[in-house]
XYZ file of C-alpha atoms in Angstrom:
389
model
C 0.000 0.000 0.000
C 1.456 3.316 -1.091
C 1.914 5.577 1.921
C 0.304 8.591 0.265
C -2.741 6.499 -0.734
C -3.078 4.771 2.623
C -5.973 6.875 4.003
C -7.900 6.691 0.722
C -7.386 2.953 0.358
C -8.365 2.303 3.946
C -11.639 4.141 3.375
C -12.195 2.488 -0.001
C -11.697 -0.922 1.557
C -14.370 -0.169 4.129
C -16.813 1.313 1.612
C -16.480 -1.631 -0.766
C -17.199 -4.050 2.090
C -20.774 -2.751 2.311
C -22.902 -4.591 -0.317
C -24.986 -1.548 -1.186
C -26.672 -3.046 -4.247
C -29.705 -0.962 -5.125
C -32.196 -3.598 -3.946
C -30.535 -3.667 -0.518
C -30.150 -1.137 2.274
C -27.232 1.292 2.420
C -27.876 2.277 6.040
C -24.747 0.612 7.434
C -22.538 2.427 4.935
C -24.182 5.761 5.757
C -23.719 5.075 9.469
C -20.010 4.487 8.865
C -19.661 7.751 6.937
C -21.639 9.636 9.578
C -19.391 8.291 12.332
C -16.301 9.226 10.351
C -17.552 12.789 9.780
C -18.563 13.094 13.412
C -15.022 12.130 14.477
C -13.801 15.157 12.523
C -16.496 17.469 13.930
C -18.123 17.892 10.521
C -21.692 19.108 10.410
C -23.870 16.547 8.599
C -27.476 15.502 8.140
C -28.815 12.023 7.363
C -32.247 11.576 5.779
C -34.285 8.452 4.867
C -36.122 7.446 1.734
C -39.865 6.754 1.835
C -39.315 3.109 2.780
C -36.903 3.857 5.611
C -34.497 1.273 4.172
C -32.228 3.734 2.360
C -30.518 6.903 3.542
C -28.780 9.865 2.004
C -26.240 12.119 3.667
C -25.275 15.755 3.237
C -22.490 17.577 5.040
C -20.740 20.925 5.066
C -17.190 21.992 5.897
C -16.188 25.620 6.119
C -18.091 28.888 6.498
C -21.869 28.792 6.467
C -22.317 30.937 3.384
C -23.369 30.658 -0.231
C -20.994 30.156 -3.132
C -19.238 26.923 -2.242
C -18.682 23.629 -4.028
C -20.735 20.439 -3.768
C -18.979 17.090 -4.179
C -21.681 14.641 -5.215
C -21.640 10.859 -5.319
C -23.980 7.898 -5.007
C -23.604 5.100 -2.485
C -25.396 2.307 -4.366
C -23.788 -0.178 -6.742
C -25.069 -2.541 -9.437
C -25.572 -6.281 -8.780
C -22.882 -8.927 -9.122
C -25.279 -11.829 -9.728
C -24.265 -13.892 -12.731
C -20.859 -12.227 -13.039
C -17.638 -14.250 -12.846
C -15.343 -12.459 -10.414
C -11.769 -13.557 -9.721
C -12.178 -12.442 -6.098
C -14.882 -11.474 -3.626
C -16.552 -8.390 -5.168
C -17.113 -6.912 -1.713
C -13.501 -7.195 -0.654
C -10.886 -4.724 -1.923
C -8.130 -6.734 -3.629
C -4.899 -5.221 -4.968
C -3.219 -6.654 -8.062
C -0.658 -4.979 -10.342
C -1.467 -1.402 -9.392
C -5.221 -1.982 -9.606
C -7.795 -2.212 -6.825
C -10.653 -4.609 -7.530
C -14.119 -4.593 -5.977
C -17.688 -3.682 -6.778
C -18.014 0.080 -6.830
C -14.293 0.842 -6.845
C -14.735 3.127 -9.848
C -18.530 3.572 -9.828
C -18.297 5.339 -7.527
C -16.898 4.506 -4.128
C -13.428 5.541 -5.304
C -14.676 9.124 -5.475
C -16.391 8.810 -2.101
C -13.168 7.496 -0.546
C -11.142 10.355 -2.037
C -13.657 12.885 -0.748
C -13.692 11.430 2.758
C -9.888 11.112 2.858
C -9.674 14.843 2.096
C -11.965 15.772 5.006
C -9.202 16.216 7.632
C -7.308 18.603 5.345
C -10.506 20.497 4.502
C -11.383 20.822 8.183
C -7.903 22.139 9.010
C -7.765 24.555 6.068
C -8.833 28.218 6.362
C -11.643 27.801 3.826
C -13.186 31.003 2.521
C -15.977 29.054 0.840
C -17.624 25.845 2.026
C -17.395 22.318 0.709
C -20.674 20.430 0.778
C -20.865 16.649 0.492
C -23.939 15.102 -1.125
C -24.152 11.302 -0.995
C -27.280 9.754 -2.486
C -29.040 6.395 -2.853
C -30.719 4.648 -5.815
C -28.735 6.391 -8.528
C -28.272 3.105 -10.384
C -32.021 2.582 -10.754
C -32.924 5.945 -12.264
C -31.376 8.588 -10.001
C -34.351 8.172 -7.678
C -32.420 9.554 -4.716
C -31.583 12.849 -6.410
C -34.823 14.812 -5.799
C -34.883 14.171 -2.019
C -31.150 14.924 -1.833
C -31.655 18.271 -3.543
C -34.548 19.089 -1.229
C -32.399 18.367 1.840
C -29.535 20.498 0.525
C -31.906 23.430 0.010
C -33.377 22.931 3.480
C -30.122 22.696 5.452
C -27.312 24.512 3.632
C -26.774 27.744 1.710
C -26.730 27.383 -2.086
C -23.442 26.332 -3.660
C -22.014 27.898 -6.801
C -20.583 24.725 -8.337
C -21.395 21.009 -8.295
C -18.842 18.340 -9.199
C -20.405 14.921 -9.731
C -17.661 12.343 -9.296
C -18.717 9.684 -11.809
C -15.773 7.894 -13.456
C -14.279 10.125 -16.166
C -10.571 9.305 -15.634
C -10.363 12.701 -13.882
C -11.251 14.476 -17.116
C -13.958 17.135 -17.294
C -17.266 16.026 -18.804
C -19.478 18.956 -19.702
C -22.656 17.200 -20.755
C -24.681 14.010 -20.888
C -27.900 12.800 -22.434
C -31.181 12.636 -20.566
C -32.898 9.343 -19.830
C -36.466 8.049 -19.812
C -37.514 4.603 -18.647
C -40.964 3.303 -19.606
C -43.061 0.177 -19.139
C -45.923 -0.350 -21.600
C -48.602 -2.879 -20.604
C -51.168 -3.950 -23.219
C -54.293 -5.970 -22.426
C -56.280 -7.478 -25.273
C -58.575 -10.505 -25.401
C -57.594 -14.161 -25.425
C -58.982 -16.623 -27.973
C -58.038 -19.911 -29.626
C -55.468 -19.372 -32.349
C -57.832 -20.989 -34.863
C -60.256 -18.094 -34.294
C -58.096 -14.953 -34.034
C -61.131 -12.987 -35.168
C -62.627 -13.613 -31.715
C -59.625 -12.194 -29.853
C -57.478 -9.079 -29.708
C -53.763 -9.851 -29.847
C -51.839 -7.808 -27.307
C -48.577 -8.765 -29.025
C -49.731 -7.594 -32.455
C -50.651 -4.220 -31.044
C -47.461 -4.064 -28.968
C -45.535 -4.451 -32.223
C -46.947 -1.120 -33.423
C -45.690 0.627 -30.291
C -42.320 -1.102 -30.509
C -41.954 -0.027 -34.143
C -42.478 3.573 -33.044
C -39.219 3.430 -31.083
C -37.158 2.394 -34.108
C -38.865 4.952 -36.351
C -38.250 7.792 -33.915
C -34.585 6.863 -33.540
C -34.150 6.844 -37.313
C -35.775 10.266 -37.488
C -33.411 11.549 -34.800
C -30.435 9.948 -36.551
C -31.200 11.829 -39.758
C -31.295 15.102 -37.842
C -27.969 14.263 -36.115
C -27.895 17.394 -33.993
C -25.806 16.246 -31.053
C -22.238 17.149 -31.948
C -19.875 15.727 -29.335
C -22.146 12.857 -28.322
C -21.700 9.254 -29.433
C -23.982 8.582 -31.185
C -24.829 12.200 -32.070
C -28.605 11.725 -31.841
C -31.271 10.597 -29.389
C -31.587 6.835 -29.066
C -34.541 4.569 -28.301
C -34.605 0.842 -27.651
C -36.844 -1.847 -26.217
C -34.944 -3.878 -23.650
C -37.401 -6.533 -22.443
C -40.701 -8.002 -23.634
C -43.084 -10.598 -22.239
C -46.429 -11.794 -23.548
C -48.696 -14.682 -24.357
C -49.190 -18.050 -22.710
C -49.086 -20.617 -25.531
C -48.522 -21.042 -29.240
C -52.191 -21.790 -29.887
C -53.638 -18.883 -27.890
C -54.227 -15.324 -29.023
C -52.204 -13.394 -26.435
C -54.247 -11.370 -23.992
C -51.268 -9.613 -22.403
C -47.982 -8.109 -23.490
C -45.620 -5.778 -21.682
C -42.256 -4.337 -22.578
C -39.671 -1.970 -21.141
C -38.112 0.754 -23.243
C -35.335 3.247 -22.791
C -34.839 6.678 -24.376
C -31.572 8.631 -24.178
C -32.224 12.120 -25.459
C -29.998 15.060 -26.294
C -29.752 18.228 -24.200
C -32.313 20.729 -25.393
C -34.997 18.041 -25.435
C -37.349 17.419 -22.519
C -38.860 14.157 -21.347
C -42.285 15.432 -22.383
C -41.045 15.873 -25.963
C -40.879 12.075 -26.122
C -43.502 10.920 -23.648
C -46.379 13.034 -24.971
C -46.297 11.760 -28.583
C -45.765 8.199 -27.399
C -48.751 8.466 -25.077
C -50.829 9.817 -27.996
C -49.795 6.813 -30.118
C -50.822 4.407 -27.360
C -54.208 6.111 -27.103
C -54.746 5.626 -30.840
C -53.754 1.950 -30.601
C -56.057 1.504 -27.627
C -59.000 2.978 -29.543
C -58.395 0.492 -32.376
C -58.331 -2.381 -29.895
C -61.532 -1.251 -28.202
C -63.417 -1.420 -31.487
C -63.004 -5.190 -31.211
C -63.101 -5.460 -27.425
C -64.271 -2.509 -25.275
C -62.350 -3.770 -22.219
C -59.015 -3.723 -24.028
C -56.638 -1.134 -22.627
C -53.041 0.098 -22.476
C -51.154 1.353 -19.434
C -47.954 3.398 -19.581
C -45.694 3.634 -16.533
C -42.826 6.116 -16.529
C -40.234 4.496 -14.289
C -37.592 7.202 -14.513
C -36.843 10.577 -16.031
C -33.331 11.972 -15.756
C -32.761 15.414 -17.265
C -30.020 15.898 -19.808
C -27.136 18.133 -18.758
C -24.849 20.510 -20.589
C -22.694 22.964 -18.670
C -21.929 26.489 -19.808
C -18.429 26.359 -21.345
C -17.738 29.734 -19.734
C -19.450 28.937 -16.431
C -17.897 28.626 -12.986
C -18.157 24.814 -12.848
C -16.358 24.298 -16.159
C -13.717 26.882 -15.320
C -13.034 25.430 -11.888
C -12.858 21.819 -13.060
C -10.553 22.726 -15.930
C -8.339 24.696 -13.597
C -8.094 21.778 -11.158
C -7.452 19.105 -13.794
C -5.740 20.944 -16.641
C -8.238 19.317 -19.023
C -9.575 21.839 -21.525
C -11.214 19.413 -23.960
C -14.961 19.396 -24.604
C -16.250 16.011 -23.477
C -19.781 14.608 -23.589
C -21.167 11.193 -22.612
C -24.291 9.260 -23.532
C -24.928 7.739 -20.100
C -26.960 9.603 -17.504
C -25.962 10.849 -14.053
C -27.292 12.877 -11.170
C -25.677 15.935 -12.767
C -28.843 16.393 -14.829
C -30.943 16.812 -11.690
C -28.449 19.244 -10.172
C -28.394 21.415 -13.279
C -32.199 21.293 -13.592
C -32.325 22.643 -10.018
C -30.177 25.633 -10.949
C -26.680 24.416 -10.048
C -23.742 24.958 -12.380
C -22.563 21.366 -12.734
C -19.826 19.243 -14.316
C -18.809 15.590 -14.061
C -15.286 14.667 -13.003
C -14.145 11.619 -11.092
C -11.574 8.823 -10.935
C -11.694 5.564 -12.855
C -12.964 4.594 -16.277
C -16.594 4.003 -17.209
C -15.257 1.033 -19.191
C -14.752 -0.811 -15.893
C -18.113 0.133 -14.373
C -20.801 -2.539 -13.907
C -18.477 -5.326 -15.104
C -17.006 -8.308 -13.260
C -13.622 -7.522 -11.728
C -14.401 -3.808 -11.647
C -11.291 -1.884 -10.672
C -9.676 1.495 -10.203
C -5.976 2.145 -10.671
C -3.554 3.615 -8.162
C -2.722 6.279 -10.757
C -6.357 7.394 -10.891
C -6.579 7.596 -7.109
C -3.391 9.664 -7.044
C -4.860 12.046 -9.616
C -7.996 12.219 -7.494
C -6.002 13.099 -4.401
C -4.203 15.869 -6.278
C -7.608 17.155 -7.396
C -8.930 17.243 -3.816
C -5.812 19.048 -2.577
C -6.066 21.612 -5.374
C -9.762 22.122 -4.625
C -9.037 22.657 -0.926
C -6.337 25.208 -1.766
C -8.693 27.000 -4.150
C -11.443 27.224 -1.551
C -9.028 29.047 0.712
C -9.305 31.961 -1.723
C -12.360 34.088 -2.441
C -12.372 33.227 -6.153
C -13.020 29.621 -7.172
C -13.138 29.934 -10.969
């Protein structure tokens, strides 16, 4: 263990040991962080989700005034079920300058770096505060973001800049696409397959709605308005589908899940409203044959797209701290969209590569942690001045 990384690695080891998969509680991890902050006399607040099984945490170091910096990260991780790991995913294992474990790069590495910097932040003569914002349920649609933002507004003065520490290899990411998750449930009428005229096939009608997704993506592709994004257009895809009971039965039910990743400048309603209108038209056609036929649409998640002002404080600060002046955009979604939608100037910058996230043998390198430590030290030094950008 490198001496200069020892505090960070010790914290990372502890954080990884908590199996905070999104369908499980993160309360023990939050309790550990709370105890750690309390040992350094840091002001913090813990809040529950609606179920009481998840918790978020916010904290502040430095003067109680507006204009500081929020360091934001999520505490949940994706499942390991079905993945072939070379070691226990909830045990930090070092091999060849890499540290393996679920969440090492997405994104407990950033949390460990942030917490390891706390003693230096507490000791520093900060002119502007650092606020910590640790959420839950990011991996299942950023569901913990709205309550986190509400708690920040309730307890702390507004910050000027938000840095979301998703894995970017410590480069500055200025924008990401928005996300919409939908479940479409279609109910028709069952009949024997020899008499399809007596039934209403839920699968046949689902096919019309599924085709809409491909047609809309092709339309967006032809417009190709998202310079900097890969691909440079909004994307739509159907990820799961279930329906029917037997080969010789007209299917009464069909449901499918779909995912939309849209460019900045587009709102969720720009996609949901026309899709809902299509489903209404399909439903009317079904009800001509069977009045009880119906379609239900459930919106499981909406994550706003994000694009930071290239001349804004967040971009300027992150570029100053990293030396990265490139314009970078990503197609995945993060909590940065919610922060920006709430009025915060926001960028994404954190250790590790997204290429390792969610995979078996997820890892973060010692080099990335060292860059992250340098970033935290530079941020602390900057906050000791009145100007942060």
